[in-house]
Amino acid sequence: MSPSLHGRTALVTGASSGIGLAVAEALAGAGARVLLTARDPARLDAAAQRLRGAGHRAAALAGTVADPGHPAACVAYAVQELGGLDILVNNAATNQPYGPLMEVDPDLWREAFTVNVEAALRLVQAAWRGWMREHGGSVVNICTEGAGHVGPNVGAYGTSKAALLHLTQQLAGELGPGVRVNAVSPGLVRTEMARFMWEAAGPSIAAGLPMGRIGEPEDIARAVVWLASQEAAWITGAELVVDGGTRVRAARVPGAAG
Ligand SMILES: NC(=O)c1ccc[n+]([C@@H]2O[C@H](COP(=O)([O-])OP(=O)(O)OC[C@H]3O[C@@H](n4cnc5c(N)ncnc54)[C@H](OP(=O)(O)O)[C@@H]3O)[C@@H](O)[C@H]2O)c1
């Protein structure tokens, strides 16, 4: 049985495409009212319209999570226009700067941490002050399976996502019992952000995975809905890795199973 989110309100950042859009659709499909946010207003409005066209209650508020005023504006909008803010999904991120750390541009490094880490904290603070402290709630931060190990050229992204995972655990400790804070860590998923990887090497990556395919945004969305729902009522500070077996692929013996 799918979790029910009837009567709940959710805010999803980076909700105009990829994983964020799939999460917004899945939350709405489970009965939640959803506020979507991202930078490009046209693409965001189209996403919200898509949810409304499917019969869901959805609204859009454009902006960058890097703007210090954006979190409070989103929370105020959710509370005033949609009736609350029970679920926050911190999904918006940048995978820049790409390259060796010895050549990293300090401004781009700071930008990565602003978008990927600080914005998530600001959104949780705003949600806590504006709704969750009094009413409780559930936060899901989208990290990455890749933060569990190092790789070429992704030092800034990986370090920021590792910080987001630590932030998740810290906040979980600070905000219980009223507010649960968890992470979902995707492996390679077929979205724009990861296009450079799956276009170049998707089939060979898939062949090496126990599950035999790369991820689709809906694979991640289902995990987020479950973790955000009361089905996961005793789970906080957890990292749910949704990666088709990426972390255990070293044990794979090609052709040995199935
Ligand atoms: N795809 C993968 O393989 C993969 C793997 C591991 C983790 N993840 C994580 O999954 C999450 C979603 O990634 P995705 O692959 O779905 O990316 P995506 O398809 O490129 O979508 C990114 C979304 O975030 C929005 N966004 C980007 N920067 C923003 C900002 N500063 N403020 C507000 N919104 C912003 C984008 O819209 P605008 O450009 O209009 O703002 C878009 O809606 C990210 O946290 C990413 O790190 C992805």
mmCIF file of C-alpha atoms and ligand atoms in Angstrom:
data_model
loop_
_atom_site.group_PDB
_atom_site.id
_atom_site.type_symbol
_atom_site.label_atom_id
_atom_site.label_comp_id
_atom_site.label_asym_id
_atom_site.label_seq_id
_atom_site.Cartn_x
_atom_site.Cartn_y
_atom_site.Cartn_z
ATOM 1 C CA MET A 1 0.000 0.000 0.000
ATOM 2 C CA SER A 2 1.313 3.476 -0.871
ATOM 3 C CA PRO A 3 1.778 5.919 1.996
ATOM 4 C CA SER A 4 -0.987 8.492 2.338
ATOM 5 C CA LEU A 5 -0.083 12.157 2.617
ATOM 6 C CA HIS A 6 -3.633 13.479 2.536
ATOM 7 C CA GLY A 7 -3.930 16.731 4.455
ATOM 8 C CA ARG A 8 -0.168 17.352 4.307
ATOM 9 C CA THR A 9 1.665 20.183 2.611
ATOM 10 C CA ALA A 10 5.108 19.781 1.035
ATOM 11 C CA LEU A 11 7.794 22.093 -0.322
ATOM 12 C CA VAL A 12 10.192 20.698 -2.942
ATOM 13 C CA THR A 13 13.219 22.697 -4.107
ATOM 14 C CA GLY A 14 14.558 22.161 -7.612
ATOM 15 C CA ALA A 15 11.123 20.865 -8.530
ATOM 16 C CA SER A 16 10.951 21.865 -12.194
ATOM 17 C CA SER A 17 12.840 18.874 -13.608
ATOM 18 C CA GLY A 18 14.492 15.544 -12.921
ATOM 19 C CA ILE A 19 14.292 14.084 -9.433
ATOM 20 C CA GLY A 20 12.625 17.165 -7.913
ATOM 21 C CA LEU A 21 9.755 17.074 -10.399
ATOM 22 C CA ALA A 22 9.276 13.341 -9.863
ATOM 23 C CA VAL A 23 9.283 13.900 -6.089
ATOM 24 C CA ALA A 24 6.718 16.694 -6.387
ATOM 25 C CA GLU A 25 4.501 14.461 -8.534
ATOM 26 C CA ALA A 26 4.842 11.502 -6.181
ATOM 27 C CA LEU A 27 4.072 13.601 -3.093
ATOM 28 C CA ALA A 28 1.032 15.059 -4.836
ATOM 29 C CA GLY A 29 0.020 11.580 -6.001
ATOM 30 C CA ALA A 30 0.061 10.482 -2.356
ATOM 31 C CA GLY A 31 -2.348 13.309 -1.535
ATOM 32 C CA ALA A 32 -0.101 16.196 -0.439
ATOM 33 C CA ARG A 33 -0.503 19.814 -1.485
ATOM 34 C CA VAL A 34 2.832 20.780 -3.039
ATOM 35 C CA LEU A 35 4.749 24.032 -3.423
ATOM 36 C CA LEU A 36 7.398 23.779 -6.133
ATOM 37 C CA THR A 37 10.415 26.062 -6.368
ATOM 38 C CA ALA A 38 13.287 26.524 -8.860
ATOM 39 C CA ARG A 39 14.910 29.444 -10.693
ATOM 40 C CA ASP A 40 13.424 29.439 -14.210
ATOM 41 C CA PRO A 41 9.810 30.652 -13.781
ATOM 42 C CA ALA A 42 8.537 29.336 -17.120
ATOM 43 C CA ARG A 43 9.792 25.803 -16.566
ATOM 44 C CA LEU A 44 8.581 25.895 -12.959
ATOM 45 C CA ASP A 45 5.106 27.090 -13.899
ATOM 46 C CA ALA A 46 4.891 24.329 -16.510
ATOM 47 C CA ALA A 47 5.775 21.765 -13.835
ATOM 48 C CA ALA A 48 3.143 23.075 -11.410
ATOM 49 C CA GLN A 49 0.613 23.165 -14.233
ATOM 50 C CA ARG A 50 1.419 19.523 -15.008
ATOM 51 C CA LEU A 51 0.540 18.575 -11.422
ATOM 52 C CA ARG A 52 -2.639 20.641 -11.453
ATOM 53 C CA GLY A 53 -3.585 19.093 -14.790
ATOM 54 C CA ALA A 54 -3.404 15.697 -13.074
ATOM 55 C CA GLY A 55 -5.897 16.936 -10.487
ATOM 56 C CA HIS A 56 -3.436 17.778 -7.718
ATOM 57 C CA ARG A 57 -3.144 20.917 -5.595
ATOM 58 C CA ALA A 58 0.159 22.546 -6.576
ATOM 59 C CA ALA A 59 1.654 26.043 -6.582
ATOM 60 C CA ALA A 60 4.936 27.530 -7.794
ATOM 61 C CA LEU A 61 7.227 30.184 -6.345
ATOM 62 C CA ALA A 62 10.292 30.929 -8.468
ATOM 63 C CA GLY A 63 13.667 31.838 -6.972
ATOM 64 C CA THR A 64 17.118 30.564 -6.196
ATOM 65 C CA VAL A 65 17.754 28.749 -2.936
ATOM 66 C CA ALA A 66 20.997 30.747 -2.794
ATOM 67 C CA ASP A 67 18.980 33.889 -2.036
ATOM 68 C CA PRO A 68 18.955 34.211 1.781
ATOM 69 C CA GLY A 69 15.393 35.548 1.670
ATOM 70 C CA HIS A 70 13.993 32.702 -0.459
ATOM 71 C CA PRO A 71 13.472 30.080 2.293
ATOM 72 C CA ALA A 72 11.307 32.328 4.470
ATOM 73 C CA ALA A 73 9.321 33.429 1.415
ATOM 74 C CA CYS A 74 8.662 29.797 0.450
ATOM 75 C CA VAL A 75 7.588 28.843 3.955
ATOM 76 C CA ALA A 76 5.297 31.864 4.279
ATOM 77 C CA TYR A 77 3.723 31.042 0.901
ATOM 78 C CA ALA A 78 3.210 27.388 1.829
ATOM 79 C CA VAL A 79 1.596 28.263 5.156
ATOM 80 C CA GLN A 80 -0.605 31.083 3.842
ATOM 81 C CA GLU A 81 -1.631 29.630 0.480
ATOM 82 C CA LEU A 82 -1.505 25.867 1.045
ATOM 83 C CA GLY A 83 -2.239 25.633 4.757
ATOM 84 C CA GLY A 84 1.070 24.512 6.318
ATOM 85 C CA LEU A 85 4.454 22.936 5.731
ATOM 86 C CA ASP A 86 4.707 19.354 6.921
ATOM 87 C CA ILE A 87 7.291 18.036 4.456
ATOM 88 C CA LEU A 88 10.414 19.758 3.147
ATOM 89 C CA VAL A 89 12.503 18.156 0.402
ATOM 90 C CA ASN A 90 15.868 19.860 -0.094
ATOM 91 C CA ASN A 91 16.615 18.700 -3.629
ATOM 92 C CA ALA A 92 18.050 21.715 -5.532
ATOM 93 C CA ALA A 93 21.794 21.452 -6.070
ATOM 94 C CA THR A 94 24.674 22.352 -8.316
ATOM 95 C CA ASN A 95 27.328 19.881 -9.475
ATOM 96 C CA GLN A 96 29.771 22.710 -10.269
ATOM 97 C CA PRO A 97 32.676 23.444 -10.056
ATOM 98 C CA TYR A 98 33.880 20.352 -11.931
ATOM 99 C CA GLY A 99 37.606 19.660 -11.967
ATOM 100 C CA PRO A 100 40.626 19.027 -9.748
ATOM 101 C CA LEU A 101 40.516 20.750 -6.374
ATOM 102 C CA MET A 102 43.965 22.299 -6.908
ATOM 103 C CA GLU A 103 42.403 24.432 -9.640
ATOM 104 C CA VAL A 104 39.071 25.178 -8.002
ATOM 105 C CA ASP A 105 37.697 28.726 -8.242
ATOM 106 C CA PRO A 106 36.982 29.861 -4.660
ATOM 107 C CA ASP A 107 33.817 31.710 -5.717
ATOM 108 C CA LEU A 108 32.414 28.578 -7.360
ATOM 109 C CA TRP A 109 33.425 26.494 -4.329
ATOM 110 C CA ARG A 110 31.486 28.899 -2.090
ATOM 111 C CA GLU A 111 28.529 28.807 -4.497
ATOM 112 C CA ALA A 112 28.435 24.993 -4.273
ATOM 113 C CA PHE A 113 28.309 25.148 -0.491
ATOM 114 C CA THR A 114 25.732 27.953 -0.532
ATOM 115 C CA VAL A 115 23.348 26.016 -2.783
ATOM 116 C CA ASN A 116 24.036 22.463 -1.610
ATOM 117 C CA VAL A 117 24.488 22.971 2.136
ATOM 118 C CA GLU A 118 23.682 26.442 3.491
ATOM 119 C CA ALA A 119 20.392 26.713 1.605
ATOM 120 C CA ALA A 120 19.233 23.411 3.075
ATOM 121 C CA LEU A 121 19.990 24.695 6.572
ATOM 122 C CA ARG A 122 18.201 27.989 5.898
ATOM 123 C CA LEU A 123 15.165 26.144 4.578
ATOM 124 C CA VAL A 124 15.017 23.896 7.630
ATOM 125 C CA GLN A 125 15.387 26.952 9.900
ATOM 126 C CA ALA A 126 12.575 28.740 8.087
ATOM 127 C CA ALA A 127 10.361 25.639 8.125
ATOM 128 C CA TRP A 128 11.042 25.121 11.842
ATOM 129 C CA ARG A 129 10.263 28.711 12.764
ATOM 130 C CA GLY A 130 7.278 29.062 10.448
ATOM 131 C CA TRP A 131 5.530 25.717 11.036
ATOM 132 C CA MET A 132 7.394 22.604 12.131
ATOM 133 C CA ARG A 133 8.412 23.688 15.648
ATOM 134 C CA GLU A 134 4.724 23.888 16.553
ATOM 135 C CA HIS A 135 3.214 21.249 14.263
ATOM 136 C CA GLY A 136 6.051 18.782 13.600
ATOM 137 C CA GLY A 137 7.227 17.670 10.204
ATOM 138 C CA SER A 138 9.595 15.666 8.063
ATOM 139 C CA VAL A 139 12.647 16.812 6.101
ATOM 140 C CA VAL A 140 14.337 14.814 3.338
ATOM 141 C CA ASN A 141 17.672 16.022 2.000
ATOM 142 C CA ILE A 142 18.798 14.695 -1.371
ATOM 143 C CA CYS A 143 22.469 13.775 -0.995
ATOM 144 C CA THR A 144 24.335 11.381 -3.306
ATOM 145 C CA GLU A 145 25.635 7.847 -3.204
ATOM 146 C CA GLY A 146 28.873 9.359 -4.479
ATOM 147 C CA ALA A 147 29.490 11.219 -1.215
ATOM 148 C CA GLY A 148 30.468 7.855 0.276
ATOM 149 C CA HIS A 149 33.699 7.743 -1.730
ATOM 150 C CA VAL A 150 36.012 9.976 -3.759
ATOM 151 C CA GLY A 151 36.140 10.387 -7.534
ATOM 152 C CA PRO A 152 37.874 12.440 -10.227
ATOM 153 C CA ASN A 153 36.754 16.067 -10.720
ATOM 154 C CA VAL A 154 33.820 15.945 -8.319
ATOM 155 C CA GLY A 155 35.661 17.089 -5.200
ATOM 156 C CA ALA A 156 33.582 20.214 -4.571
ATOM 157 C CA TYR A 157 30.259 18.463 -5.236
ATOM 158 C CA GLY A 158 31.164 15.389 -3.196
ATOM 159 C CA THR A 159 32.494 17.415 -0.274
ATOM 160 C CA SER A 160 29.370 19.581 -0.207
ATOM 161 C CA LYS A 161 27.090 16.529 -0.329
ATOM 162 C CA ALA A 162 29.062 14.844 2.463
ATOM 163 C CA ALA A 163 28.499 18.031 4.465
ATOM 164 C CA LEU A 164 24.781 17.846 3.659
ATOM 165 C CA LEU A 165 24.672 14.284 4.965
ATOM 166 C CA HIS A 166 26.379 15.358 8.176
ATOM 167 C CA LEU A 167 23.973 18.302 8.438
ATOM 168 C CA THR A 168 21.091 15.828 8.067
ATOM 169 C CA GLN A 169 22.318 13.801 11.021
ATOM 170 C CA GLN A 170 23.032 16.855 13.149
ATOM 171 C CA LEU A 171 19.584 18.332 12.495
ATOM 172 C CA ALA A 172 17.922 14.985 13.185
ATOM 173 C CA GLY A 173 19.539 14.984 16.610
ATOM 174 C CA GLU A 174 18.535 18.568 17.311
ATOM 175 C CA LEU A 175 14.935 18.575 16.029
ATOM 176 C CA GLY A 176 13.434 15.317 17.302
ATOM 177 C CA PRO A 177 10.927 14.170 18.335
ATOM 178 C CA GLY A 178 8.734 16.625 16.451
ATOM 179 C CA VAL A 179 10.716 16.804 13.251
ATOM 180 C CA ARG A 180 12.417 13.888 11.491
ATOM 181 C CA VAL A 181 15.355 14.668 9.192
ATOM 182 C CA ASN A 182 16.635 12.038 6.754
ATOM 183 C CA ALA A 183 18.651 11.746 3.568
ATOM 184 C CA VAL A 184 18.058 9.939 0.309
ATOM 185 C CA SER A 185 21.288 9.260 -1.588
ATOM 186 C CA PRO A 186 20.727 8.456 -5.268
ATOM 187 C CA GLY A 187 23.108 6.623 -7.545
ATOM 188 C CA LEU A 188 23.239 7.561 -11.223
ATOM 189 C CA VAL A 189 19.789 8.769 -12.326
ATOM 190 C CA ARG A 190 18.690 9.706 -15.841
ATOM 191 C CA THR A 191 18.356 13.528 -15.455
ATOM 192 C CA GLU A 192 19.902 16.621 -17.022
ATOM 193 C CA MET A 193 22.422 17.023 -14.214
ATOM 194 C CA ALA A 194 23.891 13.597 -14.864
ATOM 195 C CA ARG A 195 23.482 13.580 -18.659
ATOM 196 C CA PHE A 196 27.237 13.855 -19.198
ATOM 197 C CA MET A 197 27.644 10.536 -17.361
ATOM 198 C CA TRP A 198 24.778 8.403 -18.644
ATOM 199 C CA GLU A 199 25.082 9.577 -22.236
ATOM 200 C CA ALA A 200 28.758 8.671 -22.280
ATOM 201 C CA ALA A 201 28.701 5.446 -20.298
ATOM 202 C CA GLY A 202 25.130 4.583 -19.248
ATOM 203 C CA PRO A 203 24.995 1.034 -20.680
ATOM 204 C CA SER A 204 28.353 -0.008 -19.248
ATOM 205 C CA ILE A 205 27.538 1.494 -15.840
ATOM 206 C CA ALA A 206 24.164 -0.273 -15.886
ATOM 207 C CA ALA A 207 25.763 -3.598 -16.809
ATOM 208 C CA GLY A 208 27.958 -3.400 -13.717
ATOM 209 C CA LEU A 209 25.087 -2.797 -11.315
ATOM 210 C CA PRO A 210 23.323 -5.601 -9.438
ATOM 211 C CA MET A 211 19.981 -4.129 -10.561
ATOM 212 C CA GLY A 212 21.147 -4.005 -14.187
ATOM 213 C CA ARG A 213 20.009 -0.462 -15.009
ATOM 214 C CA ILE A 214 20.637 3.139 -14.040
ATOM 215 C CA GLY A 215 18.015 4.962 -11.997
ATOM 216 C CA GLU A 216 14.939 6.856 -13.122
ATOM 217 C CA PRO A 217 13.694 9.904 -11.181
ATOM 218 C CA GLU A 218 10.664 7.898 -10.008
ATOM 219 C CA ASP A 219 12.953 5.390 -8.249
ATOM 220 C CA ILE A 220 14.148 8.200 -6.019
ATOM 221 C CA ALA A 221 10.721 9.813 -5.657
ATOM 222 C CA ARG A 222 9.136 6.660 -4.226
ATOM 223 C CA ALA A 223 11.839 6.464 -1.554
ATOM 224 C CA VAL A 224 11.368 10.137 -0.651
ATOM 225 C CA VAL A 225 7.593 9.750 -0.266
ATOM 226 C CA TRP A 226 8.010 6.727 1.974
ATOM 227 C CA LEU A 227 10.671 8.399 4.136
ATOM 228 C CA ALA A 228 8.600 11.573 4.432
ATOM 229 C CA SER A 229 5.471 9.664 5.427
ATOM 230 C CA GLN A 230 4.327 8.198 8.734
ATOM 231 C CA GLU A 231 5.400 4.775 7.410
ATOM 232 C CA ALA A 232 8.880 5.909 8.490
ATOM 233 C CA ALA A 233 7.729 7.385 11.816
ATOM 234 C CA TRP A 234 10.646 5.973 13.834
ATOM 235 C CA ILE A 235 13.358 6.801 11.298
ATOM 236 C CA THR A 236 15.445 9.926 11.706
ATOM 237 C CA GLY A 237 19.053 10.763 10.924
ATOM 238 C CA ALA A 238 19.123 7.940 8.368
ATOM 239 C CA GLU A 239 20.617 7.788 4.892
ATOM 240 C CA LEU A 240 18.517 5.751 2.469
ATOM 241 C CA VAL A 241 20.809 4.824 -0.415
ATOM 242 C CA VAL A 242 18.812 4.298 -3.626
ATOM 243 C CA ASP A 243 21.455 3.324 -6.139
ATOM 244 C CA GLY A 244 20.595 0.046 -7.853
ATOM 245 C CA GLY A 245 23.404 -1.567 -5.870
ATOM 246 C CA THR A 246 26.180 0.850 -6.867
ATOM 247 C CA ARG A 247 27.863 0.590 -3.466
ATOM 248 C CA VAL A 248 27.927 -3.201 -3.548
ATOM 249 C CA ARG A 249 28.791 -3.665 -7.221
ATOM 250 C CA ALA A 250 32.322 -4.815 -6.439
ATOM 251 C CA ALA A 251 30.839 -8.170 -5.379
ATOM 252 C CA ARG A 252 29.251 -8.719 -8.785
ATOM 253 C CA VAL A 253 30.369 -11.680 -10.829
ATOM 254 C CA PRO A 254 29.120 -11.080 -14.398
ATOM 255 C CA GLY A 255 26.780 -13.828 -15.540
ATOM 256 C CA ALA A 256 26.769 -15.619 -12.166
ATOM 257 C CA ALA A 257 23.172 -14.666 -11.264
ATOM 258 C CA GLY A 258 20.223 -14.893 -13.591
HETATM 259 N N1 LIG B 1 20.938 12.693 -11.375
HETATM 260 C C1 LIG B 1 21.791 11.984 -10.648
HETATM 261 O O1 LIG B 1 22.443 11.019 -11.132
HETATM 262 C C2 LIG B 1 21.981 12.325 -9.203
HETATM 263 C C3 LIG B 1 22.760 11.470 -8.426
HETATM 264 C C4 LIG B 1 22.950 11.753 -7.085
HETATM 265 C C5 LIG B 1 22.341 12.853 -6.522
HETATM 266 N N2 LIG B 1 21.577 13.690 -7.291
HETATM 267 C C6 LIG B 1 20.957 14.851 -6.654
HETATM 268 O O2 LIG B 1 19.582 14.895 -6.981
HETATM 269 C C7 LIG B 1 19.117 16.237 -6.908
HETATM 270 C C8 LIG B 1 18.340 16.603 -8.154
HETATM 271 O O3 LIG B 1 19.208 16.515 -9.270
HETATM 272 P P1 LIG B 1 18.698 16.193 -10.737
HETATM 273 O O4 LIG B 1 19.614 15.176 -11.263
HETATM 274 O O5 LIG B 1 17.237 15.917 -10.720
HETATM 275 O O6 LIG B 1 19.019 17.576 -11.459
HETATM 276 P P2 LIG B 1 18.279 18.368 -12.624
HETATM 277 O O7 LIG B 1 17.455 17.470 -13.466
HETATM 278 O O8 LIG B 1 19.345 19.181 -13.265
HETATM 279 O O9 LIG B 1 17.282 19.332 -11.829
HETATM 280 C C9 LIG B 1 17.765 20.304 -10.961
HETATM 281 C C10 LIG B 1 16.598 21.129 -10.461
HETATM 282 O O10 LIG B 1 17.077 22.060 -9.494
HETATM 283 C C11 LIG B 1 16.767 23.387 -9.911
HETATM 284 N N3 LIG B 1 17.829 24.251 -9.402
HETATM 285 C C12 LIG B 1 19.134 24.226 -9.737
HETATM 286 N N4 LIG B 1 19.800 25.167 -9.058
HETATM 287 C C13 LIG B 1 18.890 25.792 -8.272
HETATM 288 C C14 LIG B 1 18.956 26.857 -7.347
HETATM 289 N N5 LIG B 1 20.104 27.496 -7.100
HETATM 290 N N6 LIG B 1 17.827 27.246 -6.709
HETATM 291 C C15 LIG B 1 16.650 26.612 -6.947
HETATM 292 N N7 LIG B 1 16.523 25.601 -7.811
HETATM 293 C C16 LIG B 1 17.632 25.199 -8.471
HETATM 294 C C17 LIG B 1 16.633 23.293 -11.437
HETATM 295 O O11 LIG B 1 15.818 24.306 -12.004
HETATM 296 P P3 LIG B 1 16.405 25.760 -12.407
HETATM 297 O O12 LIG B 1 17.645 25.505 -13.225
HETATM 298 O O13 LIG B 1 15.302 26.427 -13.169
HETATM 299 O O14 LIG B 1 16.682 26.438 -11.111
HETATM 300 C C18 LIG B 1 15.935 21.946 -11.551
HETATM 301 O O15 LIG B 1 14.554 22.079 -11.247
HETATM 302 C C19 LIG B 1 20.369 17.090 -6.654
HETATM 303 O O16 LIG B 1 20.464 17.357 -5.262
HETATM 304 C C20 LIG B 1 21.494 16.199 -7.083
HETATM 305 O O17 LIG B 1 22.712 16.520 -6.448
HETATM 306 C C21 LIG B 1 21.394 13.455 -8.622
#
